[in-house]
Amino acid sequence: GPGFRLQVMESARAEKDFFQWGIRGGGIIGNPPSEESTLLGILADGGVSYLRRIRKDDPDNIMYLGAYAQFLYAYRLNNSLGNSALNWDMVGSVGPEFKWLRNIRLFRQDMRLEYDLKVPLLSYVRRYPGFSIGFEGADNFFSPVGVFTQIQSQISLVKRLGRRTDNKLAFSYEWNLYDFQEDDIHSLGVAYHGLGVTLLIDL
């Protein structure tokens, strides 16, 4: 179904390292296969990243590898599920992050292709209800990758707005997998993808 997201981020890139922080939030309205059912989802997160440059021989082809920490809130409401219509997760995660930047020439213009990938190694999950069906209270888990898995990936094409400015416009495609394997019958898997346009202001 359709959805939206807004984000505010700040990045600082130096010769040897890359630092970034950001907050974002959005929602989605879906229609599951069951009749007369509407699924409302809200996803918000904030986090920081620090990466070190791992490829230094080519200034037009730069790679960074490092780590990120993130806090996430996910809310879901399905009006057809009765006593388990509402559920939410609060997740704190740490894990590795990889970033690739490559200067290219496209449509007779100099642009930059960027790719970003994050996967949590360890997460603290607070889930409501603790048991997926019923009125039970919240439950807590320390979850390694494989129990709670969130793959965040984004590819962007970045273009300068003009010769006399360092401000840029980024056109991006994002794919995000949110997968929680509590057990065989109460697992949760959500994947979404989206297109975005971001104004990058040089500070």
Tab-separated table of C-alpha atoms in Angstrom:
chain	number	residue	atom	x	y	z
A	1	GLY	CA	0.000	0.000	0.000
A	2	PRO	CA	0.979	3.690	-0.158
A	3	GLY	CA	3.178	5.317	2.428
A	4	PHE	CA	5.384	8.299	3.203
A	5	ARG	CA	8.509	9.163	5.178
A	6	LEU	CA	10.300	12.331	6.259
A	7	GLN	CA	13.884	12.476	7.443
A	8	VAL	CA	16.471	14.955	8.714
A	9	MET	CA	20.134	13.955	8.658
A	10	GLU	CA	23.574	15.520	9.005
A	11	SER	CA	26.740	14.018	7.512
A	12	ALA	CA	30.401	14.956	7.858
A	13	ARG	CA	32.865	13.341	5.455
A	14	ALA	CA	36.625	13.758	5.866
A	15	GLU	CA	39.652	12.192	4.230
A	16	LYS	CA	39.702	9.175	6.536
A	17	ASP	CA	36.279	8.893	8.145
A	18	PHE	CA	32.552	9.507	7.825
A	19	PHE	CA	30.110	10.527	10.580
A	20	GLN	CA	26.332	10.760	10.301
A	21	TRP	CA	23.308	11.191	12.550
A	22	GLY	CA	19.670	11.307	11.608
A	23	ILE	CA	16.023	10.943	12.595
A	24	ARG	CA	13.160	9.825	10.370
A	25	GLY	CA	9.566	8.757	10.576
A	26	GLY	CA	6.730	7.670	8.336
A	27	GLY	CA	3.708	5.498	7.852
A	28	ILE	CA	2.044	3.074	5.473
A	29	ILE	CA	-1.549	2.000	4.810
A	30	GLY	CA	-1.946	-1.506	3.418
A	31	ASN	CA	-4.711	-3.908	2.498
A	32	PRO	CA	-3.964	-7.520	3.526
A	33	PRO	CA	-5.620	-10.337	1.540
A	34	SER	CA	-8.434	-10.707	4.087
A	35	GLU	CA	-11.598	-8.811	3.197
A	36	GLU	CA	-12.554	-5.541	4.935
A	37	SER	CA	-9.148	-5.271	6.554
A	38	THR	CA	-6.815	-2.294	6.739
A	39	LEU	CA	-3.261	-2.349	8.082
A	40	LEU	CA	-1.770	0.854	9.471
A	41	GLY	CA	1.960	0.878	10.090
A	42	ILE	CA	4.187	3.574	11.617
A	43	LEU	CA	7.984	3.349	11.630
A	44	ALA	CA	10.290	5.890	13.292
A	45	ASP	CA	13.973	5.704	14.138
A	46	GLY	CA	17.028	7.720	15.043
A	47	GLY	CA	20.687	6.796	15.051
A	48	VAL	CA	24.347	7.603	14.576
A	49	SER	CA	27.029	6.079	12.323
A	50	TYR	CA	30.824	6.241	12.327
A	51	LEU	CA	32.804	4.711	9.465
A	52	ARG	CA	36.455	4.582	8.432
A	53	ARG	CA	37.651	4.724	4.855
A	54	ILE	CA	38.895	1.319	3.670
A	55	ARG	CA	39.749	2.146	0.043
A	56	LYS	CA	42.144	5.036	-0.519
A	57	ASP	CA	43.771	4.342	-3.892
A	58	ASP	CA	41.000	5.817	-6.071
A	59	PRO	CA	39.384	9.194	-5.203
A	60	ASP	CA	36.491	8.431	-7.565
A	61	ASN	CA	35.691	5.096	-5.900
A	62	ILE	CA	35.509	5.415	-2.096
A	63	MET	CA	34.475	2.765	0.442
A	64	TYR	CA	33.785	3.088	4.170
A	65	LEU	CA	33.247	0.430	6.827
A	66	GLY	CA	32.167	1.038	10.391
A	67	ALA	CA	29.345	0.701	12.885
A	68	TYR	CA	26.004	2.240	13.728
A	69	ALA	CA	23.665	2.455	16.713
A	70	GLN	CA	19.933	2.937	16.257
A	71	PHE	CA	16.704	3.216	18.239
A	72	LEU	CA	13.529	2.215	16.380
A	73	TYR	CA	9.799	2.245	17.098
A	74	ALA	CA	7.444	0.164	14.939
A	75	TYR	CA	3.652	0.291	15.346
A	76	ARG	CA	1.067	-1.864	13.564
A	77	LEU	CA	-2.739	-1.772	13.698
A	78	ASN	CA	-4.896	-4.310	11.864
A	79	ASN	CA	-8.606	-3.710	12.421
A	80	SER	CA	-9.606	-7.278	11.526
A	81	LEU	CA	-7.600	-9.104	14.231
A	82	GLY	CA	-9.808	-8.406	17.237
A	83	ASN	CA	-7.870	-8.844	20.482
A	84	SER	CA	-4.473	-8.671	18.737
A	85	ALA	CA	-5.254	-5.735	16.460
A	86	LEU	CA	-2.568	-3.480	17.974
A	87	ASN	CA	1.078	-4.386	18.441
A	88	TRP	CA	4.345	-2.505	18.596
A	89	ASP	CA	8.087	-2.994	18.995
A	90	MET	CA	10.792	-0.780	20.462
A	91	VAL	CA	14.245	-1.829	19.306
A	92	GLY	CA	17.762	-0.693	20.153
A	93	SER	CA	20.405	-2.108	17.795
A	94	VAL	CA	24.124	-1.984	17.064
A	95	GLY	CA	25.830	-3.440	14.011
A	96	PRO	CA	28.131	-2.936	11.038
A	97	GLU	CA	27.539	-0.457	8.226
A	98	PHE	CA	29.065	-0.271	4.739
A	99	LYS	CA	29.015	2.758	2.453
A	100	TRP	CA	30.218	3.037	-1.155
A	101	LEU	CA	30.590	6.255	-3.154
A	102	ARG	CA	31.537	6.308	-6.822
A	103	ASN	CA	31.805	9.307	-9.136
A	104	ILE	CA	30.186	8.641	-12.511
A	105	ARG	CA	29.204	10.581	-15.606
A	106	LEU	CA	25.568	10.175	-16.655
A	107	PHE	CA	23.495	12.167	-19.137
A	108	ARG	CA	26.603	14.290	-19.808
A	109	GLN	CA	26.724	15.349	-16.168
A	110	ASP	CA	29.044	14.486	-13.294
A	111	MET	CA	27.136	12.623	-10.573
A	112	ARG	CA	27.859	10.406	-7.590
A	113	LEU	CA	26.441	6.925	-7.036
A	114	GLU	CA	26.044	5.984	-3.366
A	115	TYR	CA	25.142	2.685	-1.707
A	116	ASP	CA	24.516	2.122	2.010
A	117	LEU	CA	23.936	-1.168	3.892
A	118	LYS	CA	23.204	-1.773	7.591
A	119	VAL	CA	22.547	-5.045	9.467
A	120	PRO	CA	22.239	-5.247	13.302
A	121	LEU	CA	24.388	-7.811	15.094
A	122	LEU	CA	22.667	-7.476	18.469
A	123	SER	CA	19.313	-5.910	19.327
A	124	TYR	CA	17.268	-5.313	22.453
A	125	VAL	CA	13.589	-5.754	21.573
A	126	ARG	CA	10.620	-4.747	23.715
A	127	ARG	CA	7.472	-6.140	22.121
A	128	TYR	CA	3.779	-5.669	22.871
A	129	PRO	CA	1.956	-7.933	23.311
A	130	GLY	CA	4.705	-10.284	24.446
A	131	PHE	CA	2.764	-13.211	23.013
A	132	SER	CA	1.589	-12.376	19.522
A	133	ILE	CA	-2.058	-13.388	20.057
A	134	GLY	CA	-3.926	-12.056	23.099
A	135	PHE	CA	-3.905	-9.278	25.687
A	136	GLU	CA	-0.611	-10.151	27.403
A	137	GLY	CA	1.763	-7.355	28.442
A	138	ALA	CA	5.054	-6.439	26.884
A	139	ASP	CA	8.036	-8.794	26.747
A	140	ASN	CA	11.772	-8.199	26.322
A	141	PHE	CA	14.403	-10.018	24.268
A	142	PHE	CA	18.122	-9.726	23.597
A	143	SER	CA	18.102	-10.859	19.986
A	144	PRO	CA	21.104	-11.646	17.772
A	145	VAL	CA	20.923	-11.392	14.006
A	146	GLY	CA	18.779	-14.269	12.755
A	147	VAL	CA	16.221	-13.836	15.547
A	148	PHE	CA	15.706	-10.141	14.885
A	149	THR	CA	16.997	-9.129	11.460
A	150	GLN	CA	16.691	-5.717	9.911
A	151	ILE	CA	18.388	-5.147	6.567
A	152	GLN	CA	18.485	-1.481	5.594
A	153	SER	CA	19.798	-0.737	2.110
A	154	GLN	CA	19.675	2.360	-0.045
A	155	ILE	CA	21.118	3.323	-3.428
A	156	SER	CA	21.203	6.973	-4.458
A	157	LEU	CA	22.152	9.122	-7.417
A	158	VAL	CA	23.464	12.512	-6.284
A	159	LYS	CA	23.582	15.566	-8.552
A	160	ARG	CA	24.874	19.091	-7.895
A	161	LEU	CA	22.242	21.801	-8.265
A	162	GLY	CA	24.624	24.110	-10.160
A	163	ARG	CA	28.227	24.969	-10.885
A	164	ARG	CA	28.328	27.750	-8.288
A	165	THR	CA	26.869	25.799	-5.378
A	166	ASP	CA	27.804	22.703	-3.389
A	167	ASN	CA	24.161	21.941	-2.607
A	168	LYS	CA	22.968	18.692	-4.161
A	169	LEU	CA	19.854	16.701	-4.944
A	170	ALA	CA	19.736	12.960	-4.236
A	171	PHE	CA	17.329	10.528	-5.913
A	172	SER	CA	17.198	7.299	-3.912
A	173	TYR	CA	15.648	3.846	-3.792
A	174	GLU	CA	15.409	2.084	-0.420
A	175	TRP	CA	14.679	-1.534	0.496
A	176	ASN	CA	14.157	-2.446	4.158
A	177	LEU	CA	13.495	-5.868	5.709
A	178	TYR	CA	12.097	-6.046	9.261
A	179	ASP	CA	11.982	-9.680	10.420
A	180	PHE	CA	11.407	-11.001	13.938
A	181	GLN	CA	11.416	-14.781	14.493
A	182	GLU	CA	9.904	-15.258	17.942
A	183	ASP	CA	8.964	-18.835	17.086
A	184	ASP	CA	7.576	-20.786	14.145
A	185	ILE	CA	3.952	-19.700	14.555
A	186	HIS	CA	4.374	-16.110	15.762
A	187	SER	CA	7.049	-14.773	13.443
A	188	LEU	CA	6.748	-11.307	11.936
A	189	GLY	CA	8.135	-10.340	8.544
A	190	VAL	CA	7.638	-6.931	6.936
A	191	ALA	CA	9.507	-5.583	3.905
A	192	TYR	CA	9.008	-2.248	2.235
A	193	HIS	CA	10.644	-0.258	-0.501
A	194	GLY	CA	10.314	3.326	-1.595
A	195	LEU	CA	11.565	6.171	-3.745
A	196	GLY	CA	12.847	9.409	-2.251
A	197	VAL	CA	14.166	12.838	-3.171
A	198	THR	CA	16.470	14.567	-0.677
A	199	LEU	CA	17.905	18.084	-0.691
A	200	LEU	CA	21.520	18.051	0.565
A	201	ILE	CA	22.559	21.449	1.935
A	202	ASP	CA	26.266	22.209	2.326
A	203	LEU	CA	26.846	23.703	5.790
